[in-house]
XYZ file of C-alpha atoms in Angstrom:
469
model
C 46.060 16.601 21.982
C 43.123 13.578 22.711
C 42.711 11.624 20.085
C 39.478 11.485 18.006
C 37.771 9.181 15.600
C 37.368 10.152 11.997
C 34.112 10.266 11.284
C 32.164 10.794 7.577
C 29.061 12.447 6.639
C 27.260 11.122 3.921
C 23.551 11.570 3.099
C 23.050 7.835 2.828
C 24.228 6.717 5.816
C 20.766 6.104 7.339
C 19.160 4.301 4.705
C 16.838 2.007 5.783
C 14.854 -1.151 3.625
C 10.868 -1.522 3.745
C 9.741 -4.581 2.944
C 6.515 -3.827 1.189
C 3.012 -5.431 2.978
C 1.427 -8.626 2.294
C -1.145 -7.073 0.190
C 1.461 -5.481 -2.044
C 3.493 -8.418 -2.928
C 3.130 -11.236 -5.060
C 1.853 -14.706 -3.366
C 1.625 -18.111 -4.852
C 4.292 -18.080 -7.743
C 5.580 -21.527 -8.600
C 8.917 -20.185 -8.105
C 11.492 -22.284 -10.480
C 13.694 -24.666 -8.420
C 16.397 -24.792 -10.870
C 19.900 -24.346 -8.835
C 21.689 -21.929 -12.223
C 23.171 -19.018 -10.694
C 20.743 -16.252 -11.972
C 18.150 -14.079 -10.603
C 15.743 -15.813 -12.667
C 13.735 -12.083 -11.885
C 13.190 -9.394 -14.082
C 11.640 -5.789 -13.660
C 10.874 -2.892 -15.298
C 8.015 -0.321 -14.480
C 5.409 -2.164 -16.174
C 5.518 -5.656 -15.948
C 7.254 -8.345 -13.519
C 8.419 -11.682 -15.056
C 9.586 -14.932 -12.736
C 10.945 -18.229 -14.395
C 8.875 -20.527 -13.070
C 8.845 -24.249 -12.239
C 6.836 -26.332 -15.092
C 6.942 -29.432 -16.417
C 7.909 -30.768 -19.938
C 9.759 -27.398 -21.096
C 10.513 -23.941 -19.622
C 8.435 -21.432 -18.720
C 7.887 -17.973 -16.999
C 5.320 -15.373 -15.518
C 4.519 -12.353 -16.788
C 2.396 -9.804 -14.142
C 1.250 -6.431 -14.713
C 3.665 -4.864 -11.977
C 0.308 -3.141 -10.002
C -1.474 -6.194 -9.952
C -0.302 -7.183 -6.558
C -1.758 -10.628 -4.406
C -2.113 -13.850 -4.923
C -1.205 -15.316 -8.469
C -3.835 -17.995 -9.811
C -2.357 -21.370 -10.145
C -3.558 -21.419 -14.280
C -2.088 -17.953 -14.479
C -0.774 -17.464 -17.971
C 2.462 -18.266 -18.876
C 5.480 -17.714 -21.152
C 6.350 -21.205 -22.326
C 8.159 -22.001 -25.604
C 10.762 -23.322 -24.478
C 11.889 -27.075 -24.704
C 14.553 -26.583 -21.563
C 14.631 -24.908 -18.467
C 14.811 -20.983 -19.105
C 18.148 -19.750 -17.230
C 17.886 -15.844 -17.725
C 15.431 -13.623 -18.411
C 15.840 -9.379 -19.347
C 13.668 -6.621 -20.333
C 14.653 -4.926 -23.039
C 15.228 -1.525 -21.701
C 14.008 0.789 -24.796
C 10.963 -1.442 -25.427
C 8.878 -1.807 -22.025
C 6.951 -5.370 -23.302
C 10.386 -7.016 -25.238
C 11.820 -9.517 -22.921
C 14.785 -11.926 -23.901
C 14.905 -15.214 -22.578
C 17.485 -17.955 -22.981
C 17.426 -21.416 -22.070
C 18.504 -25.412 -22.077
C 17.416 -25.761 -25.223
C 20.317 -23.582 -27.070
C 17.967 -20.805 -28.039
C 17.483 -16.983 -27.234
C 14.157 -15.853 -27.798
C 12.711 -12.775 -28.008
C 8.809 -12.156 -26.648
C 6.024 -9.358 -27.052
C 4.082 -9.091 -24.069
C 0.363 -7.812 -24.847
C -0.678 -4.484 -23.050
C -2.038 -5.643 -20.025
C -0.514 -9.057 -19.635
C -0.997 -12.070 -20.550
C -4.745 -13.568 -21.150
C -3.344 -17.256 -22.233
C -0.354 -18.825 -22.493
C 2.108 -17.836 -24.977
C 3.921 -20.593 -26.830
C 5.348 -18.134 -30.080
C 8.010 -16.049 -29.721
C 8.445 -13.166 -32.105
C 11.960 -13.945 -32.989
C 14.285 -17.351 -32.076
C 17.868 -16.581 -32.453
C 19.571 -20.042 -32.794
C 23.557 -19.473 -32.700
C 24.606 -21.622 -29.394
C 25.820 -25.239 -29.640
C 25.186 -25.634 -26.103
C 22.472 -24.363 -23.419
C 22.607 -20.955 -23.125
C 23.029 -19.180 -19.647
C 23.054 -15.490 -19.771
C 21.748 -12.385 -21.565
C 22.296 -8.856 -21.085
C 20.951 -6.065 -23.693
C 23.369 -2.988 -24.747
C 23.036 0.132 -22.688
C 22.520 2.528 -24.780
C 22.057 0.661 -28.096
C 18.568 -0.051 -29.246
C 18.358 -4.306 -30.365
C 21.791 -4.963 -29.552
C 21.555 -8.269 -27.468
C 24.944 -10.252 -26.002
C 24.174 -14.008 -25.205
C 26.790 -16.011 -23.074
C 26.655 -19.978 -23.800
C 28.363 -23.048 -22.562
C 30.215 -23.206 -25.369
C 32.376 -20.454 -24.371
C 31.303 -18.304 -26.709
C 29.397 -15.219 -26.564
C 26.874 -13.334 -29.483
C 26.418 -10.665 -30.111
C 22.967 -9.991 -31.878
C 21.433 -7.488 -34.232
C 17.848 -7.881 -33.961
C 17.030 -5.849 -36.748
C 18.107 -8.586 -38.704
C 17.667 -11.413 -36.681
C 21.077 -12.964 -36.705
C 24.747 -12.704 -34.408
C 26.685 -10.245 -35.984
C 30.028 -10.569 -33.764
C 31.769 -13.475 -31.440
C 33.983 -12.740 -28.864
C 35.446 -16.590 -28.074
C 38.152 -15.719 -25.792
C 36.646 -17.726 -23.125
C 38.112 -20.580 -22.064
C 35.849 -22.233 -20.092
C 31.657 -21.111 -19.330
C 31.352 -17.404 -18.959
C 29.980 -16.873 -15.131
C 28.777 -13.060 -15.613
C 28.788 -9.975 -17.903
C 28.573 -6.284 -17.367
C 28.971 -3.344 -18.980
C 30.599 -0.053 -18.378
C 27.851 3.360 -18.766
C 28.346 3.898 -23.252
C 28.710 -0.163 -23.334
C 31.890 0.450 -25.141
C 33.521 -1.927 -22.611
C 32.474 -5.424 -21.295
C 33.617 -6.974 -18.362
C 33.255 -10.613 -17.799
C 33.638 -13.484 -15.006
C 34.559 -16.522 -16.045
C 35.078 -20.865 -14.177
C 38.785 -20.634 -15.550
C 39.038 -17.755 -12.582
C 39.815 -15.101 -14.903
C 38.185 -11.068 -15.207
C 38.505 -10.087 -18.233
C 37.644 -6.425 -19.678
C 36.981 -6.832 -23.811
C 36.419 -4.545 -26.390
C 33.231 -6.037 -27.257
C 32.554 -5.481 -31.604
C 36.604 -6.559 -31.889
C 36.211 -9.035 -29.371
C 40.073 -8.118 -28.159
C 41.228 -8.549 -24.228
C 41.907 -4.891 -23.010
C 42.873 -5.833 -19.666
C 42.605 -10.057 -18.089
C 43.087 -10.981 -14.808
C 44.193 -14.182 -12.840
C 42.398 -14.359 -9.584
C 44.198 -16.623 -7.481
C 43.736 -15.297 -3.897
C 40.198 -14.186 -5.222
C 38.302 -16.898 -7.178
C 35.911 -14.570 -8.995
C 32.160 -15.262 -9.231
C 30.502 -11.749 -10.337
C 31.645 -8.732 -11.849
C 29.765 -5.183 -12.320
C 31.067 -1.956 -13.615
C 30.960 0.935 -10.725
C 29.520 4.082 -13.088
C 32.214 6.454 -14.864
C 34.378 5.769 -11.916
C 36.754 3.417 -14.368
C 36.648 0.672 -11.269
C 35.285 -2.681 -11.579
C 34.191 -4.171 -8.602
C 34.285 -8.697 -8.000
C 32.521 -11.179 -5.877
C 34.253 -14.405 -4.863
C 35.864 -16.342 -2.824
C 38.881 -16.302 -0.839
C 41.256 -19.152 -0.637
C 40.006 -20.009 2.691
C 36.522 -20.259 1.017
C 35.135 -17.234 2.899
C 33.039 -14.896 0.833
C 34.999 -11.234 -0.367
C 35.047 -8.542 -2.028
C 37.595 -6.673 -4.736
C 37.583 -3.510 -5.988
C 40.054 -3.114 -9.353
C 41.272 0.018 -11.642
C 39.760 -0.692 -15.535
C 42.744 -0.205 -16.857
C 44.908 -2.402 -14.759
C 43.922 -5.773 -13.591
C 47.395 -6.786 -12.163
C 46.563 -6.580 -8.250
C 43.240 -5.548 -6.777
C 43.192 -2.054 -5.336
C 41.600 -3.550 -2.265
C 40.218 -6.620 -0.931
C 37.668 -7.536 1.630
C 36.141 -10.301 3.567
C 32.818 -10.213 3.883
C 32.001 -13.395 6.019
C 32.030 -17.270 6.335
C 28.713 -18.485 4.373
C 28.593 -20.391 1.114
C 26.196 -18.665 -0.810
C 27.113 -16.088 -3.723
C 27.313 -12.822 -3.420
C 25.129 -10.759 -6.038
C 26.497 -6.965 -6.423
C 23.850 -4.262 -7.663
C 25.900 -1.073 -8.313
C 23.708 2.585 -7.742
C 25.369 5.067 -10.486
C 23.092 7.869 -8.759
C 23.835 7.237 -5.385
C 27.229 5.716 -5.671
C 25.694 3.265 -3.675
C 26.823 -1.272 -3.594
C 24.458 -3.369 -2.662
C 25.774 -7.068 -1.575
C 22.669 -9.539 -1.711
C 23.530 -13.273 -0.420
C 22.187 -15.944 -2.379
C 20.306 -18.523 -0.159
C 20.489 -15.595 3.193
C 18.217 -13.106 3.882
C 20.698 -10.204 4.110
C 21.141 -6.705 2.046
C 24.612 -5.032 2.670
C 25.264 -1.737 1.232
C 28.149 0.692 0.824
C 28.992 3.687 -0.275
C 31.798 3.934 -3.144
C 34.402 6.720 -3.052
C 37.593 8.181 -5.523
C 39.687 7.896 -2.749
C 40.834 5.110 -0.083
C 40.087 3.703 1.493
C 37.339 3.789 -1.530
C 34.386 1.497 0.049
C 32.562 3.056 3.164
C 29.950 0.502 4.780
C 26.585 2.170 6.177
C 24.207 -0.393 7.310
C 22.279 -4.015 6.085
C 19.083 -5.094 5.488
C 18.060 -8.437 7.515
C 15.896 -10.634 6.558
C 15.005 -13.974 7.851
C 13.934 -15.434 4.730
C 15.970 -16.719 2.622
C 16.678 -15.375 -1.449
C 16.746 -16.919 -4.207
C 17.220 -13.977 -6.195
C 16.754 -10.166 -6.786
C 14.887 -8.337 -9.517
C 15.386 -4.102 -9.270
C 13.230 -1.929 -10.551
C 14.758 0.472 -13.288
C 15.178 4.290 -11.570
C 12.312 5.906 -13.760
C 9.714 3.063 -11.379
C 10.678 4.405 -8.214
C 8.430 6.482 -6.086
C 10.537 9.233 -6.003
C 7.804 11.087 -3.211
C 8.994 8.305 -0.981
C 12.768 9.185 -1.109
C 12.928 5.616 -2.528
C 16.730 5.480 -4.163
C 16.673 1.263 -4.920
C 13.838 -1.495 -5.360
C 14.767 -5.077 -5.086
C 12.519 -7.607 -5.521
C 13.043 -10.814 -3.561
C 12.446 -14.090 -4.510
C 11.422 -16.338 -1.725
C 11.131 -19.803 -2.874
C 10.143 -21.725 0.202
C 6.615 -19.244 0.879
C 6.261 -18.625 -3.465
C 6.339 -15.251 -2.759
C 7.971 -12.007 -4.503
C 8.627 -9.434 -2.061
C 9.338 -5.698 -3.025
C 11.767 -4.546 -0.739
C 12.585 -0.431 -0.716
C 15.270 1.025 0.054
C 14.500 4.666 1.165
C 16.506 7.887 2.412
C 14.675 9.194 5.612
C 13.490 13.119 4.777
C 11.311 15.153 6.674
C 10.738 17.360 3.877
C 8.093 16.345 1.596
C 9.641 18.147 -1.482
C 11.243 16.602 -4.348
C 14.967 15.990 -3.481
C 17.221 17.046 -6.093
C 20.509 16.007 -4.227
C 19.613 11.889 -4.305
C 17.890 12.231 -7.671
C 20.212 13.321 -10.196
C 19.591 13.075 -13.838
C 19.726 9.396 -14.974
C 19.303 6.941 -17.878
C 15.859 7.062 -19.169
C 14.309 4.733 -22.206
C 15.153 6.330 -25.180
C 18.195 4.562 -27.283
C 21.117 6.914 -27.903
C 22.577 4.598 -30.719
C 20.958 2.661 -33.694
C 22.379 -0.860 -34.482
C 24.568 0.411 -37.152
C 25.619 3.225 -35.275
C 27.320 0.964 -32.420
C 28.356 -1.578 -35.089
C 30.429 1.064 -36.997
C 32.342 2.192 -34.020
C 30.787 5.069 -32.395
C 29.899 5.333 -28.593
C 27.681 7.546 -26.688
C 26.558 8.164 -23.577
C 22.903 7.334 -22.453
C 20.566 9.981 -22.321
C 19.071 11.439 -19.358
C 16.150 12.317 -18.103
C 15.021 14.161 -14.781
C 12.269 12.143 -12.460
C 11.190 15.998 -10.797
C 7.955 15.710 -12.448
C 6.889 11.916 -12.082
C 8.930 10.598 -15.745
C 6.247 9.046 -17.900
C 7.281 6.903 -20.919
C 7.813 8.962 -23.885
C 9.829 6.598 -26.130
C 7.345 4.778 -29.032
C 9.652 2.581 -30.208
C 8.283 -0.655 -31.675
C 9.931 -3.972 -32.047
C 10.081 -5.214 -35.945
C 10.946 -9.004 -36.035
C 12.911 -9.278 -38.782
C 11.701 -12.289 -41.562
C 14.717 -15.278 -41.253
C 15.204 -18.349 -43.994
C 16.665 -21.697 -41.819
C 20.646 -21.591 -42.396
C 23.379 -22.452 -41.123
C 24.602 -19.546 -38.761
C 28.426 -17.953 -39.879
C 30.583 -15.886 -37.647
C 33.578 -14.893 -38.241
C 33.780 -17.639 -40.424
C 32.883 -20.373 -38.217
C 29.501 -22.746 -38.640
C 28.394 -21.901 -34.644
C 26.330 -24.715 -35.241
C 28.735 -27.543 -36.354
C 31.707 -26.162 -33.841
C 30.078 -28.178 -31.038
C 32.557 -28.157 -27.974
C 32.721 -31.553 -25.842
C 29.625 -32.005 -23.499
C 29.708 -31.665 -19.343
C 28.530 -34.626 -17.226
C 25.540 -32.573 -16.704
C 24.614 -32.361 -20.202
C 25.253 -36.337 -20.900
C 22.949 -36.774 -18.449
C 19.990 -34.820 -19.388
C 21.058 -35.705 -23.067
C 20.061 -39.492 -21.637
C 16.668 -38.568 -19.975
C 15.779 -36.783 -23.350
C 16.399 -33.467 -22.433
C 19.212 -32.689 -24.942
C 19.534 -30.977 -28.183
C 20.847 -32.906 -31.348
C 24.518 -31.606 -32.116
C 23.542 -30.496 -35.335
C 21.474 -27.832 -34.054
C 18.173 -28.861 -35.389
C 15.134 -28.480 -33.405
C 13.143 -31.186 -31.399
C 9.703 -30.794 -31.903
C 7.611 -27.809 -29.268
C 6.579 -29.356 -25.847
C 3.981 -27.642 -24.431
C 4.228 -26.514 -20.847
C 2.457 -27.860 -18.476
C 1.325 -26.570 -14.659
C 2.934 -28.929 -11.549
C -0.120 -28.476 -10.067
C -4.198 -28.773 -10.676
C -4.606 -32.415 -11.271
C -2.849 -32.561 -14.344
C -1.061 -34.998 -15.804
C 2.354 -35.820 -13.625
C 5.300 -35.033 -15.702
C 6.613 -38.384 -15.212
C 4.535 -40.127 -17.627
C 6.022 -38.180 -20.415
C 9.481 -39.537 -20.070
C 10.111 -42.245 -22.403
């Protein structure tokens, strides 16, 4: 009998990425410079925010996602911030809440007008102050309506309730600064990456260690959950400081149940998991190139299909939430590229040739809409519950009229768990002594230096280097 290879049909295997035409993307953004490890991108179907690079404080841009071209250099900005903003998320109930963390030890949370900005915006609605140290990443709940986890360099991580304004849990079983954080579909799990080379999966209002992990063959850089599937899936390194891949089982982190090399450059790898699609996407920070993969339930459990190249180079990726696709496209994924060098956002589209012009029920499957399946209390008291779905057949329009309440707050100190967040102040990096000396710290005892107003690089201004002192 002749041999014969194995081959596997899939319906994705010839999906293909358009970048989107000059016209259509977004030219002459003052893209930030800042070398953090973040997307510094976020997206949802109505507006597009970039950090951006500014002097004297952070800042970022807020765009109407349809108004396309060239960005004015005075374009409005976000900016009250007195450090460089590291992250930036949508809230994904609310379409004009954003989250922002920064430098300066804060989380803030901002209402964008309808329509954008028309000047710059220096008050936030609410300033969450918790963090002894800068803060680097945020990530709202799932399913839960004002449930917002910040990660700081102090090791710890809040968890906020923003109907009352303040961090209503800790989980400090970090030992050193928490690289990334993801969460499983009912965010009743939370997986984390951390520089001690440890994945962790917590039990996030208990703050216990479910399952931890010592990557020593794999030194871990990002984590993301893969769907229902109970899998976790890594980026890292290998010891021989090539970039790879591992795929682990939830509920047991003892070996990886595979592990695979992806190639020889320095640059991280950022995973964006498709729940709908069962799709991986493997974006390169600093390279031009998209990989993608199809996950399966059974080995050899990762199939490749095909990659996106590019020859500019990322910074980072912003994707469009499912209910902003153009589903008459066959469009399954929308990144949005951040090209630093050309300060220019790029939509790229990744779309499943069909001949048929009909809506295609098979890549579209019910999925995760805007509307909050849990209140505050509700996730705080122990229940969990799946998101709830909507179908994108008939062009989903936003139905949810939610609006954000900022809470009143008195100036205290901030308890949890017991602990004065504020007065716990862990030892400072090099980094930080550094900026501390060219006045960019923030006093240990968590008071606030007065606002800086942010100021363009550009148009004849004043150059930010008359305002050190």
């Amino acid at each position: 009998m002749s041999w014969r290879p194995q081959y596997r049909s899939s319906k994705f295997r010839n999906v293909y990425g358009k970048v989107a035409s000059r016209e259509h993307c977004f030219d002459g953004v003052p893209i930030t410079k800042n070398v953090h490890d973040n997307h510094f991108c976020a997206v949802n179907a109505s507006f597009l925010a970039i950090v951006t690079e500014s002097a004297g404080g952070g800042s970022f841009l807020v765009i109407p996602i349809e108004q396309t071209g060239r960005i004015e250099p005075n374009y409005p900005k976000v900016c009250g911030h007195q450090g460089n903003v590291l992250d930036i998320k949508w809230n994904p109930f609310i379409e004009n809440i954003i989250a922002s963390c920064s430098e300066d030890t804060s989380v803030r949370i901002w209402e964008i007008p309808e329509g954008g900005l028309k000047r710059n915006m220096t008050e936030a609605v609410l300033e969450l102050y918790g963090h002894s140290r800068r803060v680097g990443l945020v990530e709202w709940h799932p399913t839960t309506n004002n449930i917002l986890f910040s990660a700081g360099y102090d090791y710890k991580v809040l968890i906020w309730n923003l109907d009352v304004g303040e961090p209503v849990k800790m989980i400090d079983c970090h030992k050193d600064v928490i690289l990334c954080m993801s969460f499983n579909t009912d965010g009743s799990l939370l997986a984390t990456t951390c520089k001690d080379k440890k994945l962790r999966v917590v039990e996030p209002r208990s703050g216990r260690v479910l399952q931890e992990a010592s990557c020593k063959n794999h030194r871990v850089n990002r984590v993301v959950f893969l769907g229902s599937t109970k899998r976790l899936l890594t980026t890292g390194v290998s010891r021989w400081n090539t970039r790879q891949i591992a795929l682990w089982d939830q509920e047991d982190l003892t070996m990886p149940l595979i592990e695979e090399e992806i190639d020889g450059l320095s640059g991280l790898l950022f995973p964006f998991y498709d729940a709908d699609t069962h799709m991986l996407y493997l974006a390169g920070k600093g390279d031009g190139n998209i990989r993608y993969y199809e996950i399966g339930s059974e080995k050899p459990y990762l199939s490749y299909l095909m990659e996106f190249r590019s020859p500019a180079p990322q910074k980072g990726l912003g994707v469009m939430p499912k209910y902003g696709l153009d589903v008459s496209a066959c469009e399954v994924f929308r990144f949005y590229k951040l090209v630093t060098l050309k300060g220019l956002i790029e939509p790229i589209s990744m779309i499943v040739p069909r001949r048929s012009e009909t809506y295609q029920e098979d890549i579209y499957p019910m999925t995760p809409g805007t509307e909050p399946a849990l209140t505050p209390d509700e996730w705080l008291s122990g229940v969990n519950r799946d998101p709830i779905l909507i179908s994108l057949k008939e062009g989903y329009k936003k139905t949810s009229r939610i609006v954000f309440k900022a809470p009143v707050k008195a100036k205290r100190s901030v308890l949890v768990n017991g602990i004065d967040l504020l007065e716990n102040v862990p030892p400072r990096t090099e980094n930080e002594v550094g900026q501390r000396g060219m006045g960019m710290g923030t006093a240990t005892d968590g008071t606030r230096r007065p606002p800086v107003h942010c100021l363009s690089w550009g148009g004849g201004q004043t150059s930010p280097s008359s305002f050190r002192g």
